[in-house]
């Protein structure tokens, strides 16, 4: 056997083989991650079915499950603390959780159950009921759930037994959309927050609504118009959105609550959380879905104002729309969607650092408390609850899509583990009433199935998205980006997980924000010659981060520093 005698040769040999000695081979590493993701995906699938089957057994066809008492609540009519007095005695609910589960069933590949649910809804669901519902909630959960399921039922994958589906979900959606229209009949075009499904706006109805209540209807109502050919839904939602935008301050900030009759602000302080969150989300997503330049213009100004007046380091506080002065220094659980939105616009660096703060708070408590006082580093005394919200899982999914950084898989794993250890009960998953004691509350919100489980599942297995391009509504219902609905796209789908567009010609890395385009819509000819990049993230040339030279390493999304190739042949932030 040949054994080198001098140290020089030993050293040379050592350097040659060290990458393989000290680091598992590419295929070994890859298969370890793949196995971990498969394992986590199955854990999420189990969670989903535990929640779904308990709902079907103990609550269906009522709206939501009470997992501790294994009973039900007709929450669609209670959302926003509505008393049940408007519901008829024999009201059986609107099967809200079933509607909310439809797209998740498809994403998890359960076409049989999807079909069963579609048939049941087609035969039983009715909106001709004397029930006062919240327009925003009913729009994102019911209208969005039905429209998305209709599209999934009729797309080219033919999920339903041939001939069994005759647009029943679309007909139901149209019926519901028609019942929404009287809400917009105000001097300002801003819709009432509440409407009776049978009788329209009630006498003495409150005229107060929120920014998200009248500014986050455009995806569902726009899609309904495109599908039915009836322009009234999209026009009503767009008119409301434009009116709302016209009420912005000179700093491009909006308040949180307003009066739909006078068009005056009631609450001038706002942030990116409760009452406002999905307004920003829908401006950006409406641009992605419909390609109207107007949406981008509004979103861009609004986004810059948020970053300027609400952001403090990686945190976001609230500010007065008139002065831009900070009002409340609070982190709210709903704000955790923001990093996900930042990924969509390509601001990955900012998304990453803000996401880390939410992860920090999640780890501190085991789940995300509803409100956390940043100025006192303590919980808000009355908002210590965690109602199984999806926002952190959602952002984690988006960040993993953009970066493929395995750290996000670990974050997802920790979310799954917490949900299983603190909130899983025999009858489903229960909300947390107090994050300091982990005392539970008897409510499994429908968004746990529509969003929380869905985003976790997609984090570990995004095969549903491969070669397709969907935008998710604020309730997690997928809508496809279709050239026929879009003002700018050529006649093709755009692959989903592109954060930049590649071209044969030499490319110039640029921030998607600076170019004012969403990375997902960067296919437009003018931009295709450039490399449309996120704020700073540039992936390493190889998925397993192996390299021979610095040129094969990208830019780190955490701090925007260039990565380099180590002696052992890995890209990283080596000093
Ligand atoms: C969901 O109903 C939607 O995501 C909505 O936009 C606000 N948040 C809840 C879940 O937390």
XYZ file of C-alpha atoms and ligand atoms in Angstrom:
586
model
C 0.000 0.000 0.000
C 1.244 3.500 -0.850
C 1.710 5.718 2.193
C 3.330 9.124 1.652
C 6.373 9.683 3.812
C 6.632 13.464 3.983
C 4.278 15.922 5.690
C 3.847 18.057 2.528
C 2.245 15.184 0.706
C 0.064 14.382 3.722
C -1.065 17.995 3.864
C -1.858 18.039 0.166
C -3.836 14.824 0.429
C -5.645 16.153 3.489
C -6.665 19.338 1.663
C -7.889 17.327 -1.290
C -10.065 14.965 0.670
C -11.089 17.238 3.547
C -14.328 18.486 1.967
C -15.548 14.908 1.805
C -14.137 13.970 5.206
C -15.605 16.825 7.194
C -18.863 17.335 5.398
C -21.423 14.814 4.396
C -21.684 14.321 0.660
C -24.186 16.329 -1.292
C -26.544 13.451 -1.818
C -26.378 12.423 1.838
C -27.189 15.950 3.010
C -29.913 16.365 0.430
C -31.530 13.097 1.334
C -31.409 13.955 5.042
C -33.271 17.205 4.381
C -35.683 15.512 2.026
C -36.442 12.869 4.664
C -36.904 15.535 7.334
C -39.306 17.458 5.089
C -41.284 14.308 4.303
C -41.507 13.474 7.982
C -42.697 16.996 8.843
C -45.174 17.000 5.971
C -46.739 13.834 7.369
C -46.930 15.392 10.829
C -48.785 18.370 9.354
C -51.093 16.077 7.405
C -51.950 14.309 10.673
C -52.657 17.659 12.324
C -54.934 18.708 9.491
C -56.945 15.494 9.594
C -57.164 15.510 13.372
C -58.725 18.974 13.149
C -60.840 18.183 10.082
C -62.236 14.846 11.233
C -63.134 16.197 14.642
C -64.918 19.089 12.960
C -66.797 16.712 10.669
C -67.781 14.471 13.596
C -68.734 17.028 16.210
C -69.545 20.294 14.463
C -70.407 19.910 10.754
C -72.502 21.388 9.174
C -72.195 24.177 11.730
C -69.413 26.671 11.253
C -66.599 25.851 13.643
C -65.571 23.207 16.149
C -65.405 23.642 19.898
C -62.698 21.066 20.515
C -62.811 20.938 24.312
C -66.528 20.230 24.581
C -66.705 18.529 21.174
C -69.519 20.811 20.117
C -69.978 23.602 17.592
C -70.358 27.321 17.117
C -72.031 29.177 14.245
C -69.273 31.670 14.203
C -69.836 33.156 10.754
C -72.698 35.046 12.297
C -70.813 35.668 15.502
C -67.595 37.004 14.028
C -67.080 40.378 15.612
C -69.195 39.449 18.636
C -72.562 39.327 16.961
C -75.312 38.073 19.182
C -77.171 35.106 17.794
C -80.520 36.884 17.827
C -80.593 37.272 14.053
C -80.287 33.573 13.401
C -83.364 31.447 12.836
C -83.993 28.718 15.386
C -83.316 25.903 12.930
C -80.156 27.437 11.476
C -77.643 24.705 10.814
C -74.624 26.813 10.049
C -72.874 27.443 6.780
C -70.339 24.613 7.060
C -67.697 27.347 7.257
C -64.849 25.036 8.232
C -65.680 22.671 5.371
C -65.606 25.546 2.862
C -62.344 26.754 4.358
C -60.833 23.252 4.080
C -61.532 22.750 0.379
C -58.308 24.137 -1.062
C -56.220 22.490 1.675
C -57.733 19.116 0.771
C -56.640 19.634 -2.829
C -53.154 20.754 -1.838
C -52.818 17.616 0.285
C -53.951 15.532 -2.671
C -57.258 14.311 -1.222
C -59.442 14.646 -4.291
C -61.987 12.133 -3.002
C -62.795 14.147 0.097
C -62.702 17.350 -1.941
C -65.297 15.924 -4.292
C -67.478 14.709 -1.413
C -67.382 18.181 0.118
C -68.126 19.901 -3.188
C -71.158 17.693 -3.732
C -72.464 18.266 -0.215
C -72.067 22.034 -0.501
C -73.657 22.061 -3.938
C -76.730 20.311 -2.587
C -77.085 21.928 0.811
C -75.516 25.348 1.125
C -77.857 28.335 1.063
C -77.301 31.991 1.788
C -80.954 32.945 1.925
C -80.862 33.232 5.683
C -81.753 35.971 8.111
C -78.203 36.279 9.417
C -76.138 39.402 9.971
C -72.631 38.666 8.791
C -69.372 40.554 8.699
C -68.676 41.467 5.086
C -64.890 41.214 5.333
C -64.875 37.844 7.100
C -67.564 36.376 4.866
C -65.702 37.621 1.794
C -62.298 36.167 2.680
C -63.563 32.916 4.157
C -66.731 31.988 2.265
C -66.564 33.827 -1.054
C -62.814 33.236 -1.332
C -63.163 29.580 -0.310
C -65.891 28.937 -2.871
C -64.183 30.744 -5.749
C -60.847 29.087 -5.146
C -62.494 25.658 -4.897
C -64.458 26.320 -8.079
C -61.236 27.077 -9.929
C -59.567 23.981 -8.477
C -62.582 21.887 -9.418
C -62.457 23.035 -13.016
C -58.740 23.293 -13.712
C -56.994 21.020 -16.148
C -56.218 18.381 -13.501
C -59.889 17.353 -13.507
C -60.212 16.553 -9.865
C -63.867 15.657 -9.986
C -65.501 12.667 -11.545
C -66.322 13.706 -15.064
C -69.682 15.426 -15.352
C -70.386 15.658 -11.617
C -69.517 19.336 -11.361
C -71.647 21.930 -13.075
C -70.329 25.179 -11.601
C -72.393 24.814 -8.437
C -69.733 26.489 -6.275
C -69.518 29.407 -8.680
C -73.304 29.758 -8.609
C -73.195 29.812 -4.818
C -70.388 32.383 -4.921
C -72.388 34.557 -7.292
C -75.440 34.331 -5.073
C -73.322 35.409 -2.120
C -71.639 38.203 -4.086
C -75.053 39.582 -5.035
C -76.013 39.650 -1.374
C -72.891 41.703 -0.646
C -73.758 44.468 -3.110
C -76.268 46.435 -0.970
C -73.452 46.995 1.556
C -71.708 49.253 -0.981
C -74.751 51.452 -1.443
C -73.390 54.372 0.581
C -72.643 57.988 -0.391
C -68.919 57.187 -0.347
C -69.002 53.740 -1.916
C -67.304 52.435 1.218
C -69.182 49.314 2.314
C -70.934 48.744 5.606
C -69.048 46.254 7.778
C -72.194 44.235 8.481
C -74.985 43.037 6.268
C -77.953 40.749 6.638
C -77.714 38.045 3.985
C -81.474 38.019 3.427
C -82.512 41.623 4.029
C -79.443 43.699 3.206
C -78.299 46.543 5.440
C -80.263 46.583 8.710
C -81.845 49.677 10.157
C -79.520 51.536 12.535
C -76.590 49.460 11.327
C -73.242 50.733 12.533
C -71.502 52.977 10.018
C -68.064 52.252 11.469
C -65.733 49.943 9.613
C -62.030 49.230 9.365
C -59.458 49.907 6.666
C -59.087 46.218 5.915
C -62.864 45.826 6.070
C -63.323 48.009 3.014
C -59.901 47.733 1.385
C -59.485 43.944 1.169
C -62.283 42.780 -1.058
C -60.733 43.172 -4.471
C -59.196 39.719 -4.953
C -62.365 37.744 -4.298
C -64.812 40.208 -5.853
C -62.501 40.826 -8.802
C -62.172 37.091 -9.394
C -65.956 36.710 -9.129
C -66.445 39.330 -11.832
C -63.863 37.699 -14.096
C -65.507 34.289 -13.650
C -69.108 35.395 -14.094
C -68.635 38.225 -16.574
C -70.645 40.488 -14.236
C -68.487 43.589 -13.587
C -70.486 44.825 -10.578
C -68.464 42.974 -7.935
C -65.070 44.186 -9.064
C -66.351 47.744 -9.652
C -67.829 47.946 -6.156
C -64.634 46.682 -4.523
C -62.427 48.918 -6.658
C -64.516 52.020 -6.006
C -64.253 51.386 -2.270
C -60.510 50.848 -2.521
C -60.003 54.058 -4.491
C -62.108 56.046 -2.050
C -60.113 54.631 0.838
C -56.834 55.519 -0.848
C -58.091 59.077 -1.462
C -58.494 59.388 2.311
C -54.766 58.858 2.965
C -52.787 61.587 4.666
C -50.080 63.640 3.010
C -47.624 61.077 4.439
C -49.415 58.299 2.503
C -50.654 56.792 5.758
C -54.159 55.573 6.566
C -55.990 55.214 9.864
C -57.577 52.067 11.268
C -61.310 52.821 11.476
C -63.610 55.130 9.537
C -67.220 56.058 8.894
C -68.701 54.726 5.643
C -71.300 57.504 5.377
C -69.152 60.569 6.063
C -65.873 59.127 4.798
C -64.147 60.530 7.911
C -61.484 58.734 9.911
C -62.434 57.610 13.402
C -59.107 56.143 14.546
C -56.072 57.958 13.193
C -53.496 55.640 14.643
C -52.589 52.602 12.577
C -49.884 50.075 11.871
C -49.575 46.892 9.843
C -51.636 44.693 12.171
C -55.293 44.368 13.138
C -57.757 46.393 11.084
C -55.248 47.321 8.389
C -53.058 44.317 7.540
C -54.833 42.877 4.526
C -55.333 46.317 2.954
C -51.587 46.380 2.162
C -51.612 42.720 1.240
C -54.444 43.172 -1.270
C -52.897 46.164 -3.027
C -49.818 44.092 -3.757
C -51.647 40.873 -4.555
C -54.210 42.659 -6.737
C -51.309 43.930 -8.816
C -49.908 40.429 -9.095
C -53.304 38.922 -9.980
C -54.688 41.586 -12.306
C -51.573 43.490 -13.405
C -53.194 46.924 -13.062
C -50.502 49.574 -12.748
C -52.715 51.529 -10.335
C -52.496 48.841 -7.681
C -48.727 48.876 -7.802
C -48.604 52.675 -7.562
C -50.803 52.632 -4.485
C -48.948 49.719 -2.934
C -45.536 51.182 -3.588
C -46.350 54.505 -1.924
C -48.104 52.759 0.948
C -45.224 50.321 1.448
C -42.616 53.054 1.520
C -44.693 54.997 4.058
C -44.935 51.905 6.285
C -41.195 51.357 6.132
C -40.596 55.024 6.873
C -43.065 55.712 9.681
C -43.892 52.368 11.320
C -40.582 50.552 11.235
C -38.092 50.751 14.055
C -35.172 48.422 13.331
C -36.802 45.090 12.649
C -39.979 45.958 14.567
C -43.108 47.765 13.468
C -45.005 50.088 15.795
C -48.153 52.133 15.226
C -48.171 55.799 14.254
C -50.604 58.668 13.771
C -51.448 58.974 10.088
C -51.413 62.770 10.267
C -48.034 63.269 11.891
C -46.200 59.966 11.451
C -45.406 60.086 15.198
C -45.278 56.739 16.995
C -48.386 55.993 19.064
C -48.302 52.400 20.335
C -45.141 50.312 20.667
C -46.683 46.919 20.271
C -46.027 43.746 18.378
C -49.215 41.997 17.364
C -49.483 38.452 16.156
C -51.259 39.566 12.965
C -48.215 41.617 11.937
C -46.303 38.387 11.379
C -47.754 38.202 7.851
C -45.646 41.217 6.850
C -42.375 39.369 6.116
C -44.336 37.102 3.760
C -45.600 40.143 1.888
C -42.077 41.528 1.782
C -40.924 38.336 0.104
C -43.534 38.870 -2.604
C -42.118 42.299 -3.371
C -38.572 41.032 -3.225
C -37.519 42.765 -0.011
C -36.010 39.566 1.349
C -33.427 41.127 3.658
C -36.064 43.159 5.512
C -38.412 40.161 5.540
C -35.731 38.001 7.063
C -34.859 40.332 9.900
C -38.445 41.081 10.832
C -39.352 37.377 10.659
C -36.537 36.638 13.116
C -38.117 38.952 15.696
C -41.417 37.091 15.511
C -39.578 33.777 15.819
C -37.841 35.157 18.898
C -41.184 36.015 20.516
C -42.649 32.652 19.464
C -39.753 30.884 21.130
C -40.030 33.019 24.238
C -43.668 32.002 24.822
C -44.000 28.765 22.828
C -46.623 30.419 20.591
C -47.234 34.032 19.470
C -49.200 36.146 21.943
C -51.817 38.402 20.342
C -50.146 41.577 21.615
C -46.742 42.211 23.091
C -45.714 45.587 24.468
C -42.374 46.436 22.916
C -41.749 49.436 25.161
C -42.137 47.342 28.318
C -40.929 44.000 26.912
C -44.019 42.342 28.320
C -47.394 40.963 27.325
C -50.442 43.147 26.908
C -52.485 42.356 30.034
C -55.707 41.602 28.137
C -54.364 40.078 24.961
C -52.410 37.051 26.040
C -54.197 34.681 23.711
C -53.087 32.728 20.658
C -56.021 31.572 18.522
C -53.979 29.195 16.296
C -53.146 32.023 13.906
C -51.246 31.236 10.706
C -49.203 34.376 10.080
C -45.807 33.174 11.293
C -46.129 29.884 9.408
C -47.172 31.873 6.340
C -44.096 34.099 6.407
C -41.866 31.140 7.112
C -43.241 29.412 4.011
C -42.610 32.479 1.833
C -39.094 32.962 3.156
C -38.216 29.338 2.535
C -39.574 29.606 -1.006
C -37.368 32.624 -1.636
C -34.172 31.465 0.036
C -34.343 27.674 0.421
C -32.496 28.279 3.649
C -33.001 25.123 5.793
C -33.248 27.321 8.867
C -36.858 28.039 7.910
C -37.570 24.317 7.920
C -36.372 24.278 11.507
C -38.647 27.202 12.342
C -41.542 25.286 10.763
C -40.649 22.250 12.829
C -40.698 24.268 16.009
C -44.130 25.725 15.106
C -45.491 22.218 14.456
C -44.061 20.899 17.707
C -45.523 23.754 19.747
C -48.947 23.351 18.158
C -48.904 19.655 18.918
C -47.700 19.963 22.463
C -49.758 22.956 23.611
C -52.932 23.034 21.539
C -53.762 19.482 20.456
C -56.595 17.905 22.411
C -58.653 14.806 21.826
C -61.387 16.806 20.069
C -59.160 18.813 17.716
C -56.889 21.827 18.201
C -57.824 24.444 20.780
C -56.895 28.112 20.892
C -54.654 29.258 23.726
C -56.372 31.658 26.131
C -53.271 32.653 28.053
C -49.791 32.065 26.696
C -48.266 32.351 30.164
C -50.242 29.393 31.527
C -51.141 27.673 28.248
C -54.716 27.522 29.441
C -56.882 26.602 26.453
C -60.049 28.031 24.989
C -62.870 26.063 23.364
C -62.446 27.217 19.766
C -60.831 25.803 16.640
C -60.967 28.653 14.132
C -61.576 27.746 10.510
C -58.359 29.514 9.486
C -56.418 26.786 11.265
C -57.405 24.483 8.381
C -57.472 27.125 5.660
C -54.131 28.663 6.533
C -52.090 27.372 9.461
C -52.020 23.745 8.317
C -51.835 24.720 4.649
C -48.779 26.974 4.955
C -46.997 24.450 7.146
C -47.736 21.708 4.645
C -46.510 23.842 1.735
C -43.366 24.704 3.658
C -42.445 21.019 3.750
C -43.925 19.994 0.413
C -44.561 22.567 -2.294
C -45.245 20.065 -5.066
C -48.709 21.578 -5.527
C -47.032 24.786 -6.687
C -44.552 23.312 -9.135
C -45.054 24.721 -12.626
C -48.065 26.670 -11.451
C -48.412 30.236 -10.354
C -50.874 31.015 -7.597
C -51.422 33.939 -5.357
C -52.911 33.151 -1.948
C -55.755 35.293 -0.638
C -55.456 36.630 2.895
C -57.308 33.503 4.039
C -54.865 31.221 2.218
C -57.122 30.315 -0.702
C -55.132 29.952 -3.934
C -56.113 31.910 -7.048
C -54.213 31.234 -10.282
C -52.467 34.042 -12.117
C -54.082 33.880 -15.513
C -53.002 35.858 -18.523
C -56.666 36.352 -19.421
C -57.226 38.214 -16.137
C -53.974 40.106 -16.328
C -53.233 43.406 -18.000
C -49.546 42.742 -18.554
C -48.772 39.076 -18.895
C -48.048 37.203 -22.074
C -50.179 34.128 -22.621
C -48.342 31.883 -20.193
C -48.296 31.062 -16.535
C -45.240 32.258 -14.700
C -43.459 29.652 -12.583
C -44.252 30.219 -8.935
C -40.999 30.234 -7.130
C -39.017 32.607 -9.271
C -37.476 35.399 -7.365
C -35.534 36.464 -10.388
C -35.734 36.060 -14.118
C -32.778 34.439 -15.866
C -31.675 35.316 -19.376
C -28.936 34.252 -21.752
C -27.546 37.765 -21.933
C -25.215 39.176 -19.282
C -27.329 40.163 -16.335
C -27.209 43.022 -13.897
C -28.424 42.143 -10.413
C -30.987 44.646 -9.189
C -33.447 44.919 -6.365
C -37.045 44.176 -7.262
C -38.032 47.030 -4.993
C -35.817 49.506 -6.783
C -37.262 48.443 -10.122
C -40.765 48.697 -8.711
C -41.794 45.286 -9.906
C -42.919 42.189 -8.125
C -40.408 39.431 -8.843
C -43.302 37.190 -9.817
C -44.284 39.517 -12.638
C -40.769 40.211 -13.807
C -41.203 38.273 -17.012
C -42.232 41.388 -18.860
C -39.895 41.905 -21.759
C -38.243 45.115 -20.515
C -37.032 43.370 -17.379
C -36.189 39.947 -18.720
C -32.762 41.146 -19.866
C -31.852 42.107 -16.343
C -31.489 39.827 -13.426
C -34.394 40.848 -11.251
C -33.224 40.106 -7.759
C -34.745 40.396 -4.344
C -33.463 43.103 -2.045
C -30.152 41.332 -1.704
C -30.576 37.595 -1.626
C -28.557 35.809 -4.292
C -28.617 32.024 -3.997
C -25.407 29.974 -4.082
C -24.854 28.341 -7.465
C -25.516 24.884 -6.059
C -28.450 23.917 -3.895
C -26.225 22.091 -1.406
C -23.980 25.189 -1.029
C -20.880 23.269 -2.202
C -18.328 25.310 -4.143
C -14.837 25.441 -5.616
C -14.493 29.214 -5.741
C -16.045 32.378 -4.307
C -17.767 33.047 -7.625
C -20.079 30.138 -6.938
C -21.348 31.731 -3.726
C -24.235 34.177 -3.478
C -25.267 36.980 -1.151
C -26.618 36.216 2.313
C -30.211 37.269 2.828
C -29.748 37.989 6.519
C -27.283 40.820 6.238
C -26.736 41.218 2.491
C -23.064 40.234 2.761
C -21.329 38.333 -0.006
C -20.689 34.694 0.889
C -17.353 33.025 0.149
C -16.066 29.519 -0.468
C -14.394 27.819 2.512
C -11.356 25.516 2.417
C -13.775 22.651 2.952
C -15.711 23.671 -0.127
C -18.808 25.348 1.313
C -20.338 28.778 0.724
C -20.853 30.741 3.895
C -20.114 33.910 5.785
C -16.560 32.956 6.686
C -14.534 35.766 8.202
C -57.347 35.255 8.884
O -58.725 35.202 8.893
C -56.873 36.107 7.756
O -55.532 35.841 7.556
C -57.088 37.576 8.009
O -56.535 38.394 7.025
C -56.553 38.013 9.353
N -56.087 36.946 10.124
C -56.853 35.755 10.218
C -56.036 34.684 10.885
O -55.189 35.155 11.844
